[in-house]
Short mmCIF file of C-alpha atoms in Angstrom, two decimals:
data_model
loop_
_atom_site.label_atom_id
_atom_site.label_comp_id
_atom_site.label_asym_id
_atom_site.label_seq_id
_atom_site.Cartn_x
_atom_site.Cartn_y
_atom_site.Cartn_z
CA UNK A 740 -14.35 -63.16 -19.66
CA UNK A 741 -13.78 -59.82 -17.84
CA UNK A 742 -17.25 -58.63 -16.69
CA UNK A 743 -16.73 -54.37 -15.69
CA UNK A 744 -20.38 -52.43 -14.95
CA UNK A 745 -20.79 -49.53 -13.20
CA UNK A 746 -23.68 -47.30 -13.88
CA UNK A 747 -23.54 -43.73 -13.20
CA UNK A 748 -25.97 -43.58 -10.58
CA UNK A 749 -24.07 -45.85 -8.01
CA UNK A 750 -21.90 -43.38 -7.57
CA UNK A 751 -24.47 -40.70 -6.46
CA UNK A 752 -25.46 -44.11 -4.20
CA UNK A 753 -22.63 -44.63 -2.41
CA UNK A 754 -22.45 -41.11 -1.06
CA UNK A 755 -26.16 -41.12 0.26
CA UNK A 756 -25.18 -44.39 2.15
CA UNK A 757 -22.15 -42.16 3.14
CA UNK A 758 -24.05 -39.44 4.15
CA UNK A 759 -26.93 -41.96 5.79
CA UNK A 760 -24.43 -43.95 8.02
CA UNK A 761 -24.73 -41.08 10.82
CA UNK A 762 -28.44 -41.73 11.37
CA UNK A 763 -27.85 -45.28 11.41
CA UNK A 764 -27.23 -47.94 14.62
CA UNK A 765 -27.01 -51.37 12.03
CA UNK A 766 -25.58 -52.15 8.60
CA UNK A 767 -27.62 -55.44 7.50
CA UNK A 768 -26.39 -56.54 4.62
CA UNK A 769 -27.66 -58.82 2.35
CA UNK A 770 -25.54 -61.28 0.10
CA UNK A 771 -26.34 -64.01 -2.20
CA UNK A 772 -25.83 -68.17 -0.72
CA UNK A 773 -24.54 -68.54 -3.81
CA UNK A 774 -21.27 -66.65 -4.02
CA UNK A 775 -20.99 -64.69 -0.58
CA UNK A 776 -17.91 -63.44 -1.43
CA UNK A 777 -18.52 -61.85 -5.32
CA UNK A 778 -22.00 -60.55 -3.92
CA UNK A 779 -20.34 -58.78 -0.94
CA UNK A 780 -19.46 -55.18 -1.88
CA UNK A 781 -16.16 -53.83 -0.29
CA UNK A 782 -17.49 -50.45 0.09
CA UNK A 783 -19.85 -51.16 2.22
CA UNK A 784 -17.29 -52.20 4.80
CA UNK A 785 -15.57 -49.57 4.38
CA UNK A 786 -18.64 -47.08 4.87
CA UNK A 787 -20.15 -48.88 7.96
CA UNK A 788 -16.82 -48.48 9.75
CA UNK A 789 -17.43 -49.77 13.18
CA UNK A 790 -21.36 -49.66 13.22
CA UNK A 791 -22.70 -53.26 13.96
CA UNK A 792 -23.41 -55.68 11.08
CA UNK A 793 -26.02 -58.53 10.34
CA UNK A 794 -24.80 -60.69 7.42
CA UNK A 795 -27.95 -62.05 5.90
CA UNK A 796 -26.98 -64.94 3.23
CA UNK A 797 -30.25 -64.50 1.06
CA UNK A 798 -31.50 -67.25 -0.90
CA UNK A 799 -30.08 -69.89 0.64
CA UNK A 800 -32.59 -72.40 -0.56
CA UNK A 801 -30.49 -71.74 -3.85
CA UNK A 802 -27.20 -72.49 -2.01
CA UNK A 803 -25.76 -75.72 -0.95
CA UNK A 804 -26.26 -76.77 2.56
CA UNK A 805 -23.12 -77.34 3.44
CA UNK A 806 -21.81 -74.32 2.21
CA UNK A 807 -24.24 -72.24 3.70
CA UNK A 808 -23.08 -73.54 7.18
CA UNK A 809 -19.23 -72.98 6.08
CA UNK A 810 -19.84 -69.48 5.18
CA UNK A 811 -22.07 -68.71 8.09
CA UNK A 812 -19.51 -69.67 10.36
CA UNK A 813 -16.47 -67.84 8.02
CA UNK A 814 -18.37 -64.47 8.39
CA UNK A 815 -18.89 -65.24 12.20
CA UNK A 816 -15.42 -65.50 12.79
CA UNK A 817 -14.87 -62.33 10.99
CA UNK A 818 -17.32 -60.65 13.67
CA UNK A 819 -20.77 -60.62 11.67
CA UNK A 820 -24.08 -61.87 13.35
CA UNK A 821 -24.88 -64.10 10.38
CA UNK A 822 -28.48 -65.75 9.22
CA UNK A 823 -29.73 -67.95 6.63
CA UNK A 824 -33.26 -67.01 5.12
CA UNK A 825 -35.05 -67.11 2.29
CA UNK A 826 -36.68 -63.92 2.02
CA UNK A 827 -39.69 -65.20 -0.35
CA UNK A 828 -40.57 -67.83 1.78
CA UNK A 829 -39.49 -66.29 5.37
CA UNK A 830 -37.49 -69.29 5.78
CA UNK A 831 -34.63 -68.15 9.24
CA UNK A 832 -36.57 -64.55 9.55
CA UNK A 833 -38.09 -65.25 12.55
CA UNK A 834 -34.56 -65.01 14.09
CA UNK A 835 -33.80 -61.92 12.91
CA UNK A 836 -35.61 -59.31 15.74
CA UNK A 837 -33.89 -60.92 18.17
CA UNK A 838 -30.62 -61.03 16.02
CA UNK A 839 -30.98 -57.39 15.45
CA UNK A 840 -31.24 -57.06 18.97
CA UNK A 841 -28.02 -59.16 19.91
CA UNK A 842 -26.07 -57.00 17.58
CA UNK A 843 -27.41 -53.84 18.84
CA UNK A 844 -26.93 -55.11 22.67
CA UNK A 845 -24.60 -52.09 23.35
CA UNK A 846 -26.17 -49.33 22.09
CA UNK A 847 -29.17 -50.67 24.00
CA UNK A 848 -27.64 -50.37 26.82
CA UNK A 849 -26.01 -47.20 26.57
CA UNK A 850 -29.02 -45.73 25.58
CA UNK A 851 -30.73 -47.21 29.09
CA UNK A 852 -27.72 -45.28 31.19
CA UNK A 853 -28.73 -42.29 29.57
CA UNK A 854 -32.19 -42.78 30.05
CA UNK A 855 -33.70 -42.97 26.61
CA UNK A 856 -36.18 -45.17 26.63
CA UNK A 857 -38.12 -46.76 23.29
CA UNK A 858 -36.01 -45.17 20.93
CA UNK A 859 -36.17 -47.38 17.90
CA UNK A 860 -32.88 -49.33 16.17
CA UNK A 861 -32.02 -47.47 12.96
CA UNK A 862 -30.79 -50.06 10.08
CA UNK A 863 -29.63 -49.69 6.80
CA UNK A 864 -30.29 -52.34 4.65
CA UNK A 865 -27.54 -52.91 2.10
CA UNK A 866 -25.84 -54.67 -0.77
CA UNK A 867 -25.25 -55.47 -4.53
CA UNK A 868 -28.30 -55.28 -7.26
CA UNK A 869 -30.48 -58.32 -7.36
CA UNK A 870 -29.51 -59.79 -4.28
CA UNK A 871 -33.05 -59.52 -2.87
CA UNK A 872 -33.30 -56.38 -0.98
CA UNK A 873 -36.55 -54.85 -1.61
CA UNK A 874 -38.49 -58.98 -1.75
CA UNK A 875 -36.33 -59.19 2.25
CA UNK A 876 -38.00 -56.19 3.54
CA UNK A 877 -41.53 -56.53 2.19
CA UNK A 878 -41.49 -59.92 3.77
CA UNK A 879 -40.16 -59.00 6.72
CA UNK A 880 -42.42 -55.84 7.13
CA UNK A 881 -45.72 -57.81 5.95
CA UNK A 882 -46.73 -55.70 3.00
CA UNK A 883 -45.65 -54.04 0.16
CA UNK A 884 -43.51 -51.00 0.98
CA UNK A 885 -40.54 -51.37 -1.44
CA UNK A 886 -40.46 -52.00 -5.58
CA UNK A 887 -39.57 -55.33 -6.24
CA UNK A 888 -38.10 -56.96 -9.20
CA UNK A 889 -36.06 -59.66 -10.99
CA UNK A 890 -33.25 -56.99 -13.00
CA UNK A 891 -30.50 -54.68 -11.07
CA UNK A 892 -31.67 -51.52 -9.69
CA UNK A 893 -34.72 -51.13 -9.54
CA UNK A 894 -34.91 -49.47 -6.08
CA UNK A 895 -33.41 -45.97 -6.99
CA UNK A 896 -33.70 -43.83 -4.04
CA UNK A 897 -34.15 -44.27 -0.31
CA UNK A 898 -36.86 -44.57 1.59
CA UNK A 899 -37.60 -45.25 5.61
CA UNK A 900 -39.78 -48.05 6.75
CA UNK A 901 -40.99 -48.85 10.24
CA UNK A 902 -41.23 -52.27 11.11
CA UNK A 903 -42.53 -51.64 14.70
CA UNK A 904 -42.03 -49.76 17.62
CA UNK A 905 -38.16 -51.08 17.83
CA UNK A 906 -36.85 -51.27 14.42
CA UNK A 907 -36.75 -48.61 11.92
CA UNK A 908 -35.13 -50.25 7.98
CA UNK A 909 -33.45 -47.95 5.59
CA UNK A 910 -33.46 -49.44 1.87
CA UNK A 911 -30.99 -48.14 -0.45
CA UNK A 912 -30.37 -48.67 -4.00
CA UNK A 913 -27.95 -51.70 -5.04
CA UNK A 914 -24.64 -50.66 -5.92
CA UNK A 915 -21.48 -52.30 -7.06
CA UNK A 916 -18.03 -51.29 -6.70
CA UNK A 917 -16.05 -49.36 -9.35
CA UNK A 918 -13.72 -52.16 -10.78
CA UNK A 919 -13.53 -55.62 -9.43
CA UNK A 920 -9.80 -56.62 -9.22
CA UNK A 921 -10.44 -60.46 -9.63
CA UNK A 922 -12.17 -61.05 -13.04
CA UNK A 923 -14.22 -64.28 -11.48
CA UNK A 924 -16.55 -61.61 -8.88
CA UNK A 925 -17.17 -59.89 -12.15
CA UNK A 926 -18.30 -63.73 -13.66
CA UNK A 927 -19.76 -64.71 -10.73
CA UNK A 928 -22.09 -61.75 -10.27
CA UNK A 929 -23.23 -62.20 -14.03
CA UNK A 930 -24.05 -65.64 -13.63
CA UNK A 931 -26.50 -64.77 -10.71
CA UNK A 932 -27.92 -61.81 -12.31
CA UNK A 933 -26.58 -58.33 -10.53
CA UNK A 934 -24.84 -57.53 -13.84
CA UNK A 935 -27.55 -56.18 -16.63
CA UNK A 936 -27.39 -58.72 -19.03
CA UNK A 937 -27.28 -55.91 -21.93
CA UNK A 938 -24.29 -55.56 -21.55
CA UNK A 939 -23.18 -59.22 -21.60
CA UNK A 940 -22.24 -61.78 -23.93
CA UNK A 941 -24.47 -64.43 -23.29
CA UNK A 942 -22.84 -67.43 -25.10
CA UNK A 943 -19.82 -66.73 -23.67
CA UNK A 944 -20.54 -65.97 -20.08
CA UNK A 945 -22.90 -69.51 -20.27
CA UNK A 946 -19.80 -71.67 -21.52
CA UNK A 947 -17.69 -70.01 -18.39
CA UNK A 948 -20.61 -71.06 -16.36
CA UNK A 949 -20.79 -74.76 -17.81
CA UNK A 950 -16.83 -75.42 -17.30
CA UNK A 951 -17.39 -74.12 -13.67
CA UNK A 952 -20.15 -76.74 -13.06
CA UNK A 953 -18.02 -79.12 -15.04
CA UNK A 954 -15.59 -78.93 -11.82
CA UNK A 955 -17.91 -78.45 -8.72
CA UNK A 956 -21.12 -79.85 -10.04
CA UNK A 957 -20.43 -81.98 -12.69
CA UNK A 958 -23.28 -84.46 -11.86
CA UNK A 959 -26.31 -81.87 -12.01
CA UNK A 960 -25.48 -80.90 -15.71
CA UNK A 961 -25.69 -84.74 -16.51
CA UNK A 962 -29.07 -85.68 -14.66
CA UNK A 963 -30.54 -82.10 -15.67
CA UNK A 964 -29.83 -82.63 -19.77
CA UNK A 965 -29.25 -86.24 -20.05
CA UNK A 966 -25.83 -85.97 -21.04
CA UNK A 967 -23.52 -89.30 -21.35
CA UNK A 968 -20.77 -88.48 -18.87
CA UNK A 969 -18.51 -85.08 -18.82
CA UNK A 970 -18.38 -83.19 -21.93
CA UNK A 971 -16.49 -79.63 -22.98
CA UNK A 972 -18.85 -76.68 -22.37
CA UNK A 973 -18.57 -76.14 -26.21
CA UNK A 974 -20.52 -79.42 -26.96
CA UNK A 975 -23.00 -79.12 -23.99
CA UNK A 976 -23.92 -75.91 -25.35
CA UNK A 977 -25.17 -77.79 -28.55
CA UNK A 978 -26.89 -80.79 -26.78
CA UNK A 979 -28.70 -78.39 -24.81
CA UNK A 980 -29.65 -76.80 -28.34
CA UNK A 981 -30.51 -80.56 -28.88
CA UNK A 982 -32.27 -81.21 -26.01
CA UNK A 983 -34.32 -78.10 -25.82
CA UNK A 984 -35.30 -76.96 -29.57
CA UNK A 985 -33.07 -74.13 -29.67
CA UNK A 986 -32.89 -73.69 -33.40
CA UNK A 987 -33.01 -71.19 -35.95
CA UNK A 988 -34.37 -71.45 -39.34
CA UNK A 989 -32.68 -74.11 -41.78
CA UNK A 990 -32.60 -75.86 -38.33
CA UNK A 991 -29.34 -74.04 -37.57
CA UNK A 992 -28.54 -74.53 -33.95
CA UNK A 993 -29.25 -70.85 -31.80
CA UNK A 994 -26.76 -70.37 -28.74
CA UNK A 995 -28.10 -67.60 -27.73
CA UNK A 996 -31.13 -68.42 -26.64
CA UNK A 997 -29.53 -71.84 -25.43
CA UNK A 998 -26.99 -69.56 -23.51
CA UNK A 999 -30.28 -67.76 -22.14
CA UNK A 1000 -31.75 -70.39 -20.80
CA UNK A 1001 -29.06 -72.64 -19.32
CA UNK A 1002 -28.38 -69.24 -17.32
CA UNK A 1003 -32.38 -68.86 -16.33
CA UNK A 1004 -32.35 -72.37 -14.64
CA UNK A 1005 -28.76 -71.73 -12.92
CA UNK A 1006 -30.35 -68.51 -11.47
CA UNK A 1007 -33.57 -70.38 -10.47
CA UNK A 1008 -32.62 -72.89 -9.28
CA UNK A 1009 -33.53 -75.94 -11.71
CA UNK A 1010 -30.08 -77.16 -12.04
CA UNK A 1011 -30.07 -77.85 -8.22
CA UNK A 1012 -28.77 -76.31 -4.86
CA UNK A 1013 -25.38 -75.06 -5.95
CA UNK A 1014 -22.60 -72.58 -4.22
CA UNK A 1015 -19.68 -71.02 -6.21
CA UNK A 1016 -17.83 -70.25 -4.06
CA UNK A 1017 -15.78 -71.81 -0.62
CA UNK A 1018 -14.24 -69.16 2.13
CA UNK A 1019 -10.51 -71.45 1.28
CA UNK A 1020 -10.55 -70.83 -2.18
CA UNK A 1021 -12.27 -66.74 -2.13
CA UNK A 1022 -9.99 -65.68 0.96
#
Protein backbone atom coordinates (compact mmCIF):
# COMPACT_ATOMS: atom_id res chain seq x y z
CA UNK A 1 0.00 0.00 0.00
CA UNK A 2 1.29 3.55 -0.78
CA UNK A 3 1.03 5.52 2.51
CA UNK A 4 1.38 9.75 1.34
CA UNK A 5 0.55 12.37 4.52
CA UNK A 6 1.54 15.63 4.74
CA UNK A 7 -0.43 18.08 6.74
CA UNK A 8 -0.38 21.63 5.99
CA UNK A 9 1.25 22.79 8.96
CA UNK A 10 4.65 20.91 8.43
CA UNK A 11 5.32 23.03 5.97
CA UNK A 12 5.06 26.28 8.07
CA UNK A 13 7.44 23.71 10.40
CA UNK A 14 10.10 23.18 8.39
CA UNK A 15 10.81 26.85 7.81
CA UNK A 16 10.84 27.74 11.63
CA UNK A 17 13.48 24.90 12.00
CA UNK A 18 14.99 26.78 8.94
CA UNK A 19 14.84 29.93 10.39
CA UNK A 20 15.87 28.37 14.11
CA UNK A 21 19.11 26.59 12.85
CA UNK A 22 21.10 30.06 13.27
CA UNK A 23 20.53 30.16 17.03
CA UNK A 24 21.38 26.67 17.29
CA UNK A 25 25.03 24.78 18.22
CA UNK A 26 23.29 20.84 18.07
CA UNK A 27 20.71 19.06 15.95
CA UNK A 28 19.61 15.98 18.28
CA UNK A 29 17.52 14.04 16.57
CA UNK A 30 15.39 11.52 17.63
CA UNK A 31 14.43 8.29 15.58
CA UNK A 32 12.51 5.26 16.29
CA UNK A 33 14.77 1.55 17.18
CA UNK A 34 12.39 0.24 15.19
CA UNK A 35 12.92 1.49 11.65
CA UNK A 36 15.86 4.13 11.92
CA UNK A 37 15.85 4.63 8.53
CA UNK A 38 11.75 5.33 7.64
CA UNK A 39 11.70 7.46 10.98
CA UNK A 40 14.70 9.60 9.87
CA UNK A 41 13.48 12.69 7.97
CA UNK A 42 15.79 13.83 5.04
CA UNK A 43 15.12 17.37 5.62
CA UNK A 44 16.46 17.57 8.58
CA UNK A 45 19.87 16.77 7.16
CA UNK A 46 19.57 18.92 4.84
CA UNK A 47 18.60 21.91 7.28
CA UNK A 48 21.30 21.16 9.96
CA UNK A 49 23.97 21.44 7.27
CA UNK A 50 27.19 21.11 9.10
CA UNK A 51 25.93 21.86 12.74
CA UNK A 52 26.82 18.80 15.02
CA UNK A 53 24.34 15.92 15.42
CA UNK A 54 23.30 13.43 18.29
CA UNK A 55 21.37 10.47 16.82
CA UNK A 56 19.17 9.31 19.63
CA UNK A 57 17.51 5.76 18.64
CA UNK A 58 14.35 6.19 20.97
CA UNK A 59 12.61 3.29 22.21
CA UNK A 60 14.97 0.90 21.91
CA UNK A 61 13.47 -1.38 24.48
CA UNK A 62 10.98 -1.87 21.45
CA UNK A 63 13.89 -2.68 19.07
CA UNK A 64 15.91 -5.76 18.76
CA UNK A 65 19.19 -5.85 20.45
CA UNK A 66 21.13 -6.69 17.90
CA UNK A 67 19.87 -4.31 15.65
CA UNK A 68 20.11 -1.57 17.86
CA UNK A 69 23.95 -2.17 18.06
CA UNK A 70 24.08 -2.52 14.03
CA UNK A 71 22.43 0.72 13.55
CA UNK A 72 24.28 2.50 16.28
CA UNK A 73 27.39 1.71 14.75
CA UNK A 74 25.88 2.43 10.84
CA UNK A 75 25.01 6.05 11.95
CA UNK A 76 28.52 6.30 13.69
CA UNK A 77 30.23 5.63 10.67
CA UNK A 78 28.19 8.14 8.94
CA UNK A 79 29.59 10.79 11.59
CA UNK A 80 26.61 10.89 14.24
CA UNK A 81 27.32 10.63 18.08
CA UNK A 82 24.68 7.92 18.50
CA UNK A 83 22.73 6.64 21.91
CA UNK A 84 20.31 4.12 22.84
CA UNK A 85 17.59 5.23 25.48
CA UNK A 86 14.40 4.75 26.38
CA UNK A 87 13.07 8.01 27.11
CA UNK A 88 10.11 6.71 29.53
CA UNK A 89 12.26 4.84 31.54
CA UNK A 90 15.68 6.98 31.20
CA UNK A 91 17.23 3.89 30.13
CA UNK A 92 21.18 5.34 28.19
CA UNK A 93 20.21 9.18 29.27
CA UNK A 94 22.63 9.46 31.69
CA UNK A 95 25.16 9.49 28.78
CA UNK A 96 23.77 12.05 27.03
CA UNK A 97 25.36 15.50 28.93
CA UNK A 98 28.45 14.26 28.37
CA UNK A 99 27.54 13.12 24.75
CA UNK A 100 26.25 16.53 24.10
CA UNK A 101 29.38 17.72 25.25
CA UNK A 102 31.66 15.41 23.00
CA UNK A 103 29.75 16.62 20.03
CA UNK A 104 29.94 20.16 20.92
CA UNK A 105 33.87 19.77 21.84
CA UNK A 106 34.73 22.45 19.18
CA UNK A 107 32.57 25.05 19.66
CA UNK A 108 33.61 24.70 23.30
CA UNK A 109 36.67 25.42 22.60
CA UNK A 110 36.41 28.12 20.29
CA UNK A 111 34.25 29.79 22.49
CA UNK A 112 37.23 29.48 25.41
CA UNK A 113 39.81 31.34 22.75
CA UNK A 114 37.46 33.98 22.56
CA UNK A 115 36.87 34.18 26.03
CA UNK A 116 33.21 33.43 26.52
CA UNK A 117 32.81 31.72 29.33
CA UNK A 118 29.36 29.72 30.56
CA UNK A 119 27.57 30.35 27.57
CA UNK A 120 25.09 27.53 27.36
CA UNK A 121 24.89 24.73 24.25
CA UNK A 122 21.86 25.62 22.12
CA UNK A 123 20.03 22.25 20.74
CA UNK A 124 17.30 21.64 18.66
CA UNK A 125 15.54 18.70 19.26
CA UNK A 126 14.17 17.11 16.11
CA UNK A 127 12.36 14.47 14.11
CA UNK A 128 9.19 12.71 12.69
CA UNK A 129 5.63 12.74 14.72
CA UNK A 130 5.37 10.15 17.41
CA UNK A 131 8.81 9.32 17.71
CA UNK A 132 8.92 10.48 21.34
CA UNK A 133 10.05 13.98 21.40
CA UNK A 134 8.14 15.82 23.90
CA UNK A 135 8.10 12.14 26.60
CA UNK A 136 12.56 12.54 25.77
CA UNK A 137 12.69 15.99 27.01
CA UNK A 138 10.36 15.91 30.00
CA UNK A 139 12.43 13.03 31.18
CA UNK A 140 15.44 14.40 30.55
CA UNK A 141 14.54 17.89 32.07
CA UNK A 142 12.72 16.26 35.26
CA UNK A 143 9.27 17.74 34.89
CA UNK A 144 6.69 18.48 32.70
CA UNK A 145 7.61 21.25 30.25
CA UNK A 146 6.40 19.84 26.88
CA UNK A 147 2.68 18.24 25.78
CA UNK A 148 2.94 14.75 25.52
CA UNK A 149 0.95 12.25 23.69
CA UNK A 150 0.42 8.91 21.90
CA UNK A 151 -1.01 10.53 18.10
CA UNK A 152 1.27 12.77 15.55
CA UNK A 153 1.62 16.31 16.33
CA UNK A 154 0.70 17.21 19.12
CA UNK A 155 3.57 19.65 19.89
CA UNK A 156 2.60 22.55 17.45
CA UNK A 157 4.87 25.34 18.06
CA UNK A 158 8.27 25.87 19.63
CA UNK A 159 9.20 26.47 22.77
CA UNK A 160 12.83 26.90 24.74
CA UNK A 161 13.67 24.84 27.73
CA UNK A 162 16.66 25.09 30.03
CA UNK A 163 18.00 22.06 31.28
CA UNK A 164 20.80 23.72 33.35
CA UNK A 165 23.35 26.14 33.29
CA UNK A 166 25.03 24.29 30.03
CA UNK A 167 22.31 23.10 27.89
CA UNK A 168 19.56 25.03 26.49
CA UNK A 169 16.71 22.27 24.25
CA UNK A 170 14.62 23.64 21.48
CA UNK A 171 11.42 21.33 20.78
CA UNK A 172 9.84 21.62 17.52
CA UNK A 173 6.83 20.18 16.07
CA UNK A 174 7.18 16.64 14.20
CA UNK A 175 7.25 16.90 10.63
CA UNK A 176 7.50 14.55 7.74
CA UNK A 177 8.78 15.04 4.39
CA UNK A 178 6.62 15.94 1.37
CA UNK A 179 6.53 12.55 -0.58
CA UNK A 180 8.45 9.52 0.41
CA UNK A 181 10.03 8.01 -2.78
CA UNK A 182 10.12 4.33 -1.43
CA UNK A 183 6.50 3.25 -0.65
CA UNK A 184 7.84 0.85 2.44
CA UNK A 185 9.04 4.40 4.73
CA UNK A 186 5.50 5.37 4.01
CA UNK A 187 4.40 1.51 5.50
CA UNK A 188 6.82 1.50 7.92
CA UNK A 189 5.98 4.82 9.55
CA UNK A 190 2.19 3.69 9.65
CA UNK A 191 2.90 0.62 11.30
CA UNK A 192 4.67 2.54 14.22
CA UNK A 193 2.21 5.23 14.41
CA UNK A 194 3.68 8.77 12.88
CA UNK A 195 1.03 8.47 10.15
CA UNK A 196 -2.68 9.54 11.58
CA UNK A 197 -4.41 6.51 11.33
CA UNK A 198 -7.57 8.49 9.77
CA UNK A 199 -6.31 8.44 7.01
CA UNK A 200 -5.35 4.75 6.79
CA UNK A 201 -6.76 1.59 5.84
CA UNK A 202 -6.43 -0.44 8.70
CA UNK A 203 -7.06 -4.01 7.35
CA UNK A 204 -4.87 -3.48 4.78
CA UNK A 205 -1.90 -1.79 6.29
CA UNK A 206 -2.22 -4.85 9.23
CA UNK A 207 -2.00 -7.71 6.48
CA UNK A 208 1.30 -5.72 5.02
CA UNK A 209 2.43 -5.77 8.56
CA UNK A 210 1.67 -9.63 9.16
CA UNK A 211 3.54 -10.78 5.76
CA UNK A 212 6.51 -8.58 7.01
CA UNK A 213 6.65 -10.51 10.34
CA UNK A 214 5.91 -13.60 8.34
CA UNK A 215 9.66 -13.05 6.94
CA UNK A 216 11.70 -11.48 9.86
CA UNK A 217 9.69 -12.62 12.80
CA UNK A 218 7.82 -15.40 11.90
CA UNK A 219 8.10 -17.11 15.35
CA UNK A 220 6.52 -14.19 17.54
CA UNK A 221 3.18 -14.27 15.51
CA UNK A 222 3.05 -18.10 16.35
CA UNK A 223 3.84 -18.02 20.23
CA UNK A 224 1.80 -14.59 20.51
CA UNK A 225 -1.70 -16.18 18.81
CA UNK A 226 -1.14 -19.80 19.01
CA UNK A 227 -0.99 -20.32 15.48
CA UNK A 228 0.05 -23.96 13.99
CA UNK A 229 3.10 -23.03 11.95
CA UNK A 230 3.28 -20.12 9.08
CA UNK A 231 0.10 -19.07 7.65
CA UNK A 232 -0.88 -16.22 4.79
CA UNK A 233 -1.60 -12.87 6.50
CA UNK A 234 -5.18 -13.30 5.03
CA UNK A 235 -5.92 -16.31 7.37
CA UNK A 236 -4.02 -14.92 10.46
CA UNK A 237 -6.15 -12.02 10.21
CA UNK A 238 -9.20 -14.37 10.90
CA UNK A 239 -7.58 -16.55 13.67
CA UNK A 240 -6.76 -13.50 15.38
CA UNK A 241 -10.63 -12.66 14.90
CA UNK A 242 -10.75 -16.24 16.41
CA UNK A 243 -8.54 -15.91 19.00
CA UNK A 244 -9.57 -12.55 20.26
CA UNK A 245 -13.58 -12.19 19.86
CA UNK A 246 -13.44 -9.86 17.12
CA UNK A 247 -16.93 -10.35 15.80
CA UNK A 248 -19.78 -8.54 14.62
CA UNK A 249 -23.32 -9.38 14.99
CA UNK A 250 -24.57 -12.78 13.33
CA UNK A 251 -21.03 -13.65 14.62
CA UNK A 252 -19.59 -12.24 11.39
CA UNK A 253 -15.88 -11.99 11.77
CA UNK A 254 -14.76 -7.84 12.21
CA UNK A 255 -11.19 -7.05 10.65
CA UNK A 256 -11.18 -3.95 11.55
CA UNK A 257 -11.00 -3.98 14.87
CA UNK A 258 -8.75 -7.24 14.49
CA UNK A 259 -6.55 -5.00 12.15
CA UNK A 260 -6.65 -2.43 15.19
CA UNK A 261 -5.42 -4.39 17.53
CA UNK A 262 -2.78 -6.63 15.96
CA UNK A 263 -1.30 -3.01 15.11
CA UNK A 264 -1.74 -1.76 19.04
CA UNK A 265 0.46 -4.73 20.29
CA UNK A 266 3.11 -4.29 17.28
CA UNK A 267 3.37 -0.61 18.44
CA UNK A 268 3.60 -1.64 22.14
CA UNK A 269 5.44 -3.91 22.16
CA UNK A 270 3.43 -7.26 23.02
CA UNK A 271 4.45 -9.07 19.98
CA UNK A 272 8.12 -8.83 21.21
CA UNK A 273 11.40 -6.77 20.60
CA UNK A 274 11.27 -6.37 16.85
CA UNK A 275 13.34 -4.04 14.18
CA UNK A 276 12.16 -3.48 10.54
CA UNK A 277 14.62 -2.53 9.25
CA UNK A 278 18.76 -3.54 8.66
CA UNK A 279 21.35 -0.60 7.40
CA UNK A 280 22.17 -3.59 4.20
CA UNK A 281 18.83 -3.81 3.12
CA UNK A 282 17.60 0.39 3.81
CA UNK A 283 21.03 1.78 2.32
Amino acid sequence: MNVQWYPGHMTKAKRMMQEDMKLIDLVIELVDARIPYSSRNPDIDSLAGNKSRVLLLNKADLADDKKNKLWAQYYREKGCFVLEINSKTRSGMKQLSLLVREACQEKIERDRRRGIKNRPIRAMVAGIPNVGKSTFINTFVGQSCTKTGNRPGVTKGKQWIRVNKELELLDTPGILWPKFEDPLVGQHLAFIGSINDEILQTEELALSLISLLQKIYPQALQDRYQLAGEQEAPVVLEELCKRRGCYKKGMEPDYYKAAGLLLDEFRNGQLGKMTLEIPMESF
